[in-house]
Amino acid sequence: MTDRDTAARQPVRLTISPRHRQPPPVALLDWIHRSPQYRPVVRQAGGGGGGRPGFSDAVIIAVLAQGLLPGLFNLLQSWVDQQRTEASIRIQAGDTEVELQVSGRTDSARLLAQATEALRAAREPGPDAAG
């Protein structure tokens, strides 16, 4: 097994926050759940009173293997295109967190490349770590 295979199995935590002015005809969570492989790993965040305003009910949480990111990003991009809205994705791998913005002009392949690069940077020590 290569390092690439191992990385594809490492869990990634995503927080997806759709931004829209009015409720979309199809909720993002329902859109993602049309694909059975994501049903058990993608869920609505618990909506409570605390947290940022407008943040609790709109947030979707996913903890999945990096190998599932391409399909999830394709689903997200198709939803964004259909709803004509935007979304923010926070990706956490280990101690590093990166935020990516998705709009109707965002290409899902480019989004995946950005996420992959962020995850690679999270795994590799920076130049200051050498000592």
CSV table of N, CA and C in Angstrom, one decimal:
chain,number,residue,atom,x,y,z
A,1,MET,N,0.8,-1.2,0.0
A,1,MET,CA,0.0,0.0,0.0
A,1,MET,C,0.9,1.2,0.0
A,2,THR,N,0.5,2.2,-0.8
A,2,THR,CA,1.3,3.4,-0.9
A,2,THR,C,0.9,4.5,0.0
A,3,ASP,N,1.7,5.6,0.2
A,3,ASP,CA,1.3,6.7,1.0
A,3,ASP,C,0.0,7.3,0.5
A,4,ARG,N,-0.2,7.3,-0.8
A,4,ARG,CA,-1.4,7.9,-1.4
A,4,ARG,C,-2.6,7.1,-1.0
A,5,ASP,N,-2.5,5.7,-1.0
A,5,ASP,CA,-3.6,4.9,-0.6
A,5,ASP,C,-4.0,5.1,0.9
A,6,THR,N,-2.9,5.3,1.7
A,6,THR,CA,-3.2,5.5,3.1
A,6,THR,C,-3.8,6.9,3.3
A,7,ALA,N,-3.4,7.9,2.6
A,7,ALA,CA,-4.0,9.2,2.7
A,7,ALA,C,-5.5,9.2,2.3
A,8,ALA,N,-5.8,8.4,1.3
A,8,ALA,CA,-7.2,8.3,0.8
A,8,ALA,C,-8.1,7.7,1.8
A,9,ARG,N,-7.5,7.0,2.8
A,9,ARG,CA,-8.4,6.4,3.8
A,9,ARG,C,-8.4,7.2,5.1
A,10,GLN,N,-7.6,8.3,5.2
A,10,GLN,CA,-7.6,9.1,6.4
A,10,GLN,C,-8.9,9.9,6.5
A,11,PRO,N,-9.4,10.0,7.7
A,11,PRO,CA,-10.7,10.8,7.8
A,11,PRO,C,-10.4,12.3,7.7
A,12,VAL,N,-11.4,12.9,7.1
A,12,VAL,CA,-11.4,14.4,6.9
A,12,VAL,C,-12.7,14.8,7.5
A,13,ARG,N,-12.7,15.9,8.3
A,13,ARG,CA,-13.9,16.5,8.8
A,13,ARG,C,-14.3,17.7,8.0
A,14,LEU,N,-15.4,17.7,7.4
A,14,LEU,CA,-15.9,18.9,6.6
A,14,LEU,C,-17.1,19.5,7.3
A,15,THR,N,-17.1,20.8,7.3
A,15,THR,CA,-18.3,21.6,7.7
A,15,THR,C,-18.8,22.4,6.5
A,16,ILE,N,-20.0,22.1,6.0
A,16,ILE,CA,-20.5,22.8,4.8
A,16,ILE,C,-21.6,23.7,5.3
A,17,SER,N,-21.4,25.0,4.9
A,17,SER,CA,-22.4,26.0,5.3
A,17,SER,C,-23.0,26.7,4.0
A,18,PRO,N,-24.2,26.2,3.6
A,18,PRO,CA,-24.8,26.9,2.4
A,18,PRO,C,-25.3,28.3,2.8
A,19,ARG,N,-25.1,29.3,1.9
A,19,ARG,CA,-25.6,30.6,2.1
A,19,ARG,C,-26.6,30.9,1.0
A,20,HIS,N,-27.8,31.3,1.5
A,20,HIS,CA,-28.9,31.6,0.5
A,20,HIS,C,-29.8,32.6,1.2
A,21,ARG,N,-30.5,33.4,0.4
A,21,ARG,CA,-31.4,34.4,0.9
A,21,ARG,C,-32.8,33.8,1.2
A,22,GLN,N,-33.2,32.8,0.5
A,22,GLN,CA,-34.4,32.1,0.7
A,22,GLN,C,-34.2,30.6,0.7
A,23,PRO,N,-35.1,29.8,1.3
A,23,PRO,CA,-34.9,28.4,1.4
A,23,PRO,C,-34.8,27.8,0.0
A,24,PRO,N,-33.9,26.9,-0.3
A,24,PRO,CA,-33.8,26.3,-1.6
A,24,PRO,C,-34.9,25.3,-1.8
A,25,PRO,N,-35.3,25.0,-3.1
A,25,PRO,CA,-36.3,24.0,-3.3
A,25,PRO,C,-35.9,22.6,-2.8
A,26,VAL,N,-34.6,22.3,-2.9
A,26,VAL,CA,-34.0,21.0,-2.4
A,26,VAL,C,-32.9,21.3,-1.4
A,27,ALA,N,-33.1,20.9,-0.2
A,27,ALA,CA,-32.1,21.1,0.8
A,27,ALA,C,-30.8,20.4,0.5
A,28,LEU,N,-29.6,21.0,0.8
A,28,LEU,CA,-28.3,20.4,0.5
A,28,LEU,C,-28.2,19.0,1.1
A,29,LEU,N,-28.6,18.8,2.3
A,29,LEU,CA,-28.5,17.5,3.0
A,29,LEU,C,-29.3,16.5,2.2
A,30,ASP,N,-30.5,16.8,1.8
A,30,ASP,CA,-31.3,15.9,0.9
A,30,ASP,C,-30.6,15.6,-0.4
A,31,TRP,N,-30.0,16.6,-1.0
A,31,TRP,CA,-29.3,16.4,-2.2
A,31,TRP,C,-28.2,15.4,-2.1
A,32,ILE,N,-27.4,15.6,-1.0
A,32,ILE,CA,-26.3,14.7,-0.8
A,32,ILE,C,-26.7,13.3,-0.5
A,33,HIS,N,-27.8,13.2,0.3
A,33,HIS,CA,-28.3,11.9,0.7
A,33,HIS,C,-28.9,11.1,-0.4
A,34,ARG,N,-29.1,11.7,-1.6
A,34,ARG,CA,-29.5,10.9,-2.8
A,34,ARG,C,-28.5,9.9,-3.2
A,35,SER,N,-27.3,10.1,-2.7
A,35,SER,CA,-26.2,9.2,-3.0
A,35,SER,C,-25.9,8.4,-1.7
A,36,PRO,N,-26.3,7.1,-1.7
A,36,PRO,CA,-26.3,6.3,-0.5
A,36,PRO,C,-24.9,6.2,0.2
A,37,GLN,N,-23.8,6.4,-0.5
A,37,GLN,CA,-22.5,6.3,0.2
A,37,GLN,C,-22.3,7.4,1.2
A,38,TYR,N,-23.0,8.5,1.0
A,38,TYR,CA,-22.8,9.6,1.9
A,38,TYR,C,-23.8,9.7,3.1
A,39,ARG,N,-24.9,8.9,3.0
A,39,ARG,CA,-26.0,9.0,4.0
A,39,ARG,C,-25.4,8.7,5.4
A,40,PRO,N,-24.6,7.7,5.7
A,40,PRO,CA,-24.2,7.5,7.0
A,40,PRO,C,-23.1,8.4,7.5
A,41,VAL,N,-22.4,9.2,6.7
A,41,VAL,CA,-21.3,10.0,7.1
A,41,VAL,C,-21.6,11.5,7.0
A,42,VAL,N,-22.7,11.9,6.4
A,42,VAL,CA,-23.0,13.3,6.3
A,42,VAL,C,-24.4,13.6,7.0
A,43,ARG,N,-24.3,14.5,7.9
A,43,ARG,CA,-25.5,14.8,8.7
A,43,ARG,C,-25.7,16.3,9.0
A,44,GLN,N,-26.9,16.6,9.4
A,44,GLN,CA,-27.1,18.0,9.8
A,44,GLN,C,-26.5,18.2,11.2
A,45,ALA,N,-25.9,19.3,11.4
A,45,ALA,CA,-25.4,19.7,12.7
A,45,ALA,C,-26.5,19.9,13.6
A,46,GLY,N,-26.3,19.6,14.9
A,46,GLY,CA,-27.4,19.8,15.9
A,46,GLY,C,-27.7,21.2,16.0
A,47,GLY,N,-29.0,21.6,15.8
A,47,GLY,CA,-29.4,23.0,15.9
A,47,GLY,C,-29.7,23.3,17.3
A,48,GLY,N,-28.9,24.2,17.9
A,48,GLY,CA,-29.1,24.6,19.2
A,48,GLY,C,-29.3,26.1,19.3
A,49,GLY,N,-29.4,26.7,20.4
A,49,GLY,CA,-29.5,28.1,20.5
A,49,GLY,C,-28.2,28.8,20.4
A,50,GLY,N,-27.1,28.2,20.8
A,50,GLY,CA,-25.8,28.8,20.8
A,50,GLY,C,-25.1,28.9,19.4
A,51,GLY,N,-24.0,29.5,19.4
A,51,GLY,CA,-23.2,29.6,18.1
A,51,GLY,C,-23.5,30.8,17.3
A,52,ARG,N,-23.0,30.9,16.2
A,52,ARG,CA,-23.1,32.1,15.3
A,52,ARG,C,-24.6,32.2,14.8
A,53,PRO,N,-25.1,33.4,14.7
A,53,PRO,CA,-26.5,33.5,14.2
A,53,PRO,C,-26.6,32.9,12.7
A,54,GLY,N,-27.6,32.2,12.5
A,54,GLY,CA,-27.9,31.6,11.2
A,54,GLY,C,-26.9,30.5,10.8
A,55,PHE,N,-26.1,30.0,11.8
A,55,PHE,CA,-25.1,29.0,11.5
A,55,PHE,C,-25.6,27.6,11.9
A,56,SER,N,-26.4,27.5,13.0
A,56,SER,CA,-26.6,26.1,13.5
A,56,SER,C,-27.5,25.3,12.6
A,57,ASP,N,-28.6,25.7,12.0
A,57,ASP,CA,-29.4,24.9,11.2
A,57,ASP,C,-28.9,24.7,9.8
A,58,ALA,N,-28.1,25.5,9.3
A,58,ALA,CA,-27.6,25.5,7.9
A,58,ALA,C,-26.4,24.6,7.8
A,59,VAL,N,-25.8,24.2,8.9
A,59,VAL,CA,-24.5,23.5,8.8
A,59,VAL,C,-24.6,22.0,8.6
A,60,ILE,N,-23.9,21.5,7.7
A,60,ILE,CA,-23.8,20.0,7.5
A,60,ILE,C,-22.4,19.6,7.9
A,61,ILE,N,-22.3,18.5,8.6
A,61,ILE,CA,-21.1,17.9,9.0
A,61,ILE,C,-20.8,16.6,8.3
A,62,ALA,N,-19.6,16.4,7.9
A,62,ALA,CA,-19.2,15.1,7.2
A,62,ALA,C,-17.8,14.7,7.8
A,63,VAL,N,-17.7,13.5,8.1
A,63,VAL,CA,-16.4,12.9,8.5
A,63,VAL,C,-16.3,11.7,7.6
A,64,LEU,N,-15.4,11.8,6.6
A,64,LEU,CA,-15.3,10.7,5.6
A,64,LEU,C,-13.8,10.6,5.1
A,65,ALA,N,-13.6,9.5,4.4
A,65,ALA,CA,-12.2,9.3,3.9
A,65,ALA,C,-12.0,10.3,2.7
A,66,GLN,N,-10.7,10.6,2.6
A,66,GLN,CA,-10.4,11.6,1.5
A,66,GLN,C,-10.7,11.1,0.2
A,67,GLY,N,-10.8,9.8,0.0
A,67,GLY,CA,-11.1,9.1,-1.3
A,67,GLY,C,-12.5,9.4,-1.7
A,68,LEU,N,-13.4,9.8,-0.7
A,68,LEU,CA,-14.8,10.2,-1.1
A,68,LEU,C,-15.0,11.6,-1.4
A,69,LEU,N,-14.0,12.4,-1.3
A,69,LEU,CA,-14.1,13.9,-1.5
A,69,LEU,C,-14.5,14.2,-3.0
A,70,PRO,N,-13.9,13.5,-4.0
A,70,PRO,CA,-14.3,13.9,-5.4
A,70,PRO,C,-15.8,13.8,-5.6
A,71,GLY,N,-16.5,12.7,-5.2
A,71,GLY,CA,-17.9,12.6,-5.4
A,71,GLY,C,-18.7,13.6,-4.6
A,72,LEU,N,-18.3,13.9,-3.3
A,72,LEU,CA,-19.0,14.8,-2.5
A,72,LEU,C,-18.9,16.2,-3.1
A,73,PHE,N,-17.7,16.6,-3.6
A,73,PHE,CA,-17.5,17.9,-4.2
A,73,PHE,C,-18.3,18.1,-5.5
A,74,ASN,N,-18.5,17.0,-6.2
A,74,ASN,CA,-19.3,17.0,-7.4
A,74,ASN,C,-20.8,17.2,-7.1
A,75,LEU,N,-21.2,16.5,-6.0
A,75,LEU,CA,-22.6,16.7,-5.5
A,75,LEU,C,-22.8,18.1,-5.1
A,76,LEU,N,-21.9,18.7,-4.3
A,76,LEU,CA,-22.0,20.0,-3.8
A,76,LEU,C,-22.0,21.0,-4.9
A,77,GLN,N,-21.2,20.9,-5.9
A,77,GLN,CA,-21.1,21.8,-7.0
A,77,GLN,C,-22.4,21.7,-7.8
A,78,SER,N,-23.0,20.5,-8.0
A,78,SER,CA,-24.2,20.5,-8.8
A,78,SER,C,-25.4,21.1,-8.0
A,79,TRP,N,-25.4,21.0,-6.7
A,79,TRP,CA,-26.4,21.6,-5.8
A,79,TRP,C,-26.3,23.2,-5.9
A,80,VAL,N,-25.0,23.7,-5.8
A,80,VAL,CA,-24.8,25.1,-5.9
A,80,VAL,C,-25.3,25.6,-7.2
A,81,ASP,N,-25.0,24.9,-8.3
A,81,ASP,CA,-25.4,25.3,-9.7
A,81,ASP,C,-26.9,25.4,-9.7
A,82,GLN,N,-27.6,24.4,-9.2
A,82,GLN,CA,-29.1,24.3,-9.3
A,82,GLN,C,-29.7,25.4,-8.5
A,83,GLN,N,-29.2,25.6,-7.3
A,83,GLN,CA,-29.8,26.6,-6.3
A,83,GLN,C,-29.4,28.0,-6.6
A,84,ARG,N,-28.4,28.2,-7.4
A,84,ARG,CA,-27.8,29.5,-7.6
A,84,ARG,C,-27.5,30.2,-6.3
A,85,THR,N,-26.7,29.5,-5.5
A,85,THR,CA,-26.3,30.0,-4.2
A,85,THR,C,-24.8,29.8,-4.0
A,86,GLU,N,-24.3,29.9,-2.8
A,86,GLU,CA,-22.9,29.7,-2.5
A,86,GLU,C,-22.8,28.8,-1.3
A,87,ALA,N,-21.7,28.3,-1.0
A,87,ALA,CA,-21.4,27.5,0.2
A,87,ALA,C,-20.0,27.7,0.6
A,88,SER,N,-19.8,27.5,1.9
A,88,SER,CA,-18.5,27.6,2.5
A,88,SER,C,-18.2,26.2,3.0
A,89,ILE,N,-17.0,25.7,2.8
A,89,ILE,CA,-16.5,24.4,3.3
A,89,ILE,C,-15.3,24.6,4.1
A,90,ARG,N,-15.4,24.2,5.4
A,90,ARG,CA,-14.2,24.1,6.3
A,90,ARG,C,-13.7,22.7,6.3
A,91,ILE,N,-12.5,22.5,6.0
A,91,ILE,CA,-11.9,21.2,5.9
A,91,ILE,C,-10.9,21.1,7.1
A,92,GLN,N,-11.0,20.0,7.9
A,92,GLN,CA,-10.1,19.8,9.0
A,92,GLN,C,-9.4,18.5,8.9
A,93,ALA,N,-8.1,18.5,8.8
A,93,ALA,CA,-7.3,17.3,8.8
A,93,ALA,C,-6.2,17.5,9.9
A,94,GLY,N,-6.3,16.6,10.9
A,94,GLY,CA,-5.4,16.8,12.0
A,94,GLY,C,-5.7,18.1,12.7
A,95,ASP,N,-4.7,18.9,12.9
A,95,ASP,CA,-4.8,20.2,13.6
A,95,ASP,C,-5.0,21.4,12.7
A,96,THR,N,-5.0,21.1,11.4
A,96,THR,CA,-5.1,22.2,10.4
A,96,THR,C,-6.5,22.3,9.8
A,97,GLU,N,-7.0,23.5,9.7
A,97,GLU,CA,-8.3,23.7,9.1
A,97,GLU,C,-8.2,24.8,8.0
A,98,VAL,N,-8.8,24.5,6.9
A,98,VAL,CA,-8.8,25.4,5.8
A,98,VAL,C,-10.3,25.7,5.4
A,99,GLU,N,-10.5,26.9,4.9
A,99,GLU,CA,-11.9,27.2,4.4
A,99,GLU,C,-11.9,27.5,2.9
A,100,LEU,N,-12.8,26.9,2.2
A,100,LEU,CA,-12.9,27.1,0.7
A,100,LEU,C,-14.3,27.6,0.5
A,101,GLN,N,-14.4,28.5,-0.5
A,101,GLN,CA,-15.7,29.0,-0.9
A,101,GLN,C,-16.1,28.4,-2.2
A,102,VAL,N,-17.4,28.0,-2.3
A,102,VAL,CA,-18.0,27.4,-3.5
A,102,VAL,C,-19.1,28.3,-4.1
A,103,SER,N,-18.9,28.7,-5.3
A,103,SER,CA,-20.0,29.5,-6.0
A,103,SER,C,-20.3,28.8,-7.3
A,104,GLY,N,-21.2,29.4,-8.1
A,104,GLY,CA,-21.6,28.9,-9.3
A,104,GLY,C,-20.4,28.8,-10.3
A,105,ARG,N,-19.3,29.6,-10.1
A,105,ARG,CA,-18.2,29.6,-11.0
A,105,ARG,C,-17.1,28.7,-10.5
A,106,THR,N,-17.2,28.0,-9.4
A,106,THR,CA,-16.2,27.1,-8.8
A,106,THR,C,-16.3,25.8,-9.5
A,107,ASP,N,-15.2,25.4,-10.0
A,107,ASP,CA,-15.1,24.0,-10.7
A,107,ASP,C,-14.8,23.0,-9.6
A,108,SER,N,-15.5,21.9,-9.6
A,108,SER,CA,-15.3,20.9,-8.5
A,108,SER,C,-14.0,20.3,-8.6
A,109,ALA,N,-13.4,20.1,-9.8
A,109,ALA,CA,-12.0,19.6,-9.9
A,109,ALA,C,-11.0,20.6,-9.2
A,110,ARG,N,-11.2,21.9,-9.4
A,110,ARG,CA,-10.3,22.9,-8.8
A,110,ARG,C,-10.5,22.9,-7.3
A,111,LEU,N,-11.8,22.7,-6.9
A,111,LEU,CA,-12.1,22.6,-5.4
A,111,LEU,C,-11.3,21.4,-4.8
A,112,LEU,N,-11.4,20.3,-5.5
A,112,LEU,CA,-10.7,19.1,-5.0
A,112,LEU,C,-9.2,19.3,-5.0
A,113,ALA,N,-8.6,20.0,-6.0
A,113,ALA,CA,-7.2,20.3,-6.0
A,113,ALA,C,-6.8,21.1,-4.8
A,114,GLN,N,-7.7,22.2,-4.5
A,114,GLN,CA,-7.4,23.0,-3.4
A,114,GLN,C,-7.5,22.2,-2.1
A,115,ALA,N,-8.5,21.4,-1.9
A,115,ALA,CA,-8.6,20.6,-0.7
A,115,ALA,C,-7.4,19.6,-0.6
A,116,THR,N,-7.0,19.0,-1.6
A,116,THR,CA,-5.9,18.0,-1.6
A,116,THR,C,-4.6,18.7,-1.2
A,117,GLU,N,-4.4,19.9,-1.8
A,117,GLU,CA,-3.2,20.7,-1.4
A,117,GLU,C,-3.2,21.1,0.0
A,118,ALA,N,-4.4,21.5,0.5
A,118,ALA,CA,-4.5,21.9,1.9
A,118,ALA,C,-4.2,20.7,2.9
A,119,LEU,N,-4.8,19.6,2.5
A,119,LEU,CA,-4.6,18.4,3.3
A,119,LEU,C,-3.1,17.9,3.3
A,120,ARG,N,-2.5,18.0,2.1
A,120,ARG,CA,-1.1,17.7,2.0
A,120,ARG,C,-0.2,18.6,2.9
A,121,ALA,N,-0.5,19.9,2.8
A,121,ALA,CA,0.2,20.8,3.7
A,121,ALA,C,0.0,20.6,5.1
A,122,ALA,N,-1.2,20.0,5.5
A,122,ALA,CA,-1.5,19.7,6.9
A,122,ALA,C,-0.6,18.5,7.4
A,123,ARG,N,-0.4,17.6,6.4
A,123,ARG,CA,0.4,16.4,6.8
A,123,ARG,C,1.9,16.6,6.8
A,124,GLU,N,2.4,17.6,6.0
A,124,GLU,CA,3.8,17.8,5.8
A,124,GLU,C,4.3,18.9,6.8
A,125,PRO,N,5.4,18.7,7.4
A,125,PRO,CA,5.9,19.8,8.3
A,125,PRO,C,6.4,20.9,7.5
A,126,GLY,N,6.2,22.1,8.0
A,126,GLY,CA,6.6,23.3,7.3
A,126,GLY,C,8.1,23.5,7.4
A,127,PRO,N,8.6,24.6,6.7
A,127,PRO,CA,10.1,24.8,6.7
A,127,PRO,C,10.6,25.2,8.1
A,128,ASP,N,9.7,25.7,9.0
A,128,ASP,CA,10.1,26.1,10.3
A,128,ASP,C,10.3,24.9,11.2
A,129,ALA,N,9.7,23.8,10.8
A,129,ALA,CA,9.8,22.6,11.7
A,129,ALA,C,11.1,21.9,11.7
A,130,ALA,N,12.0,22.2,10.8
A,130,ALA,CA,13.3,21.6,10.7
A,130,ALA,C,14.2,22.0,11.9
A,131,GLY,N,14.0,23.1,12.4
A,131,GLY,CA,14.7,23.4,13.6
A,131,GLY,C,15.5,24.5,13.7
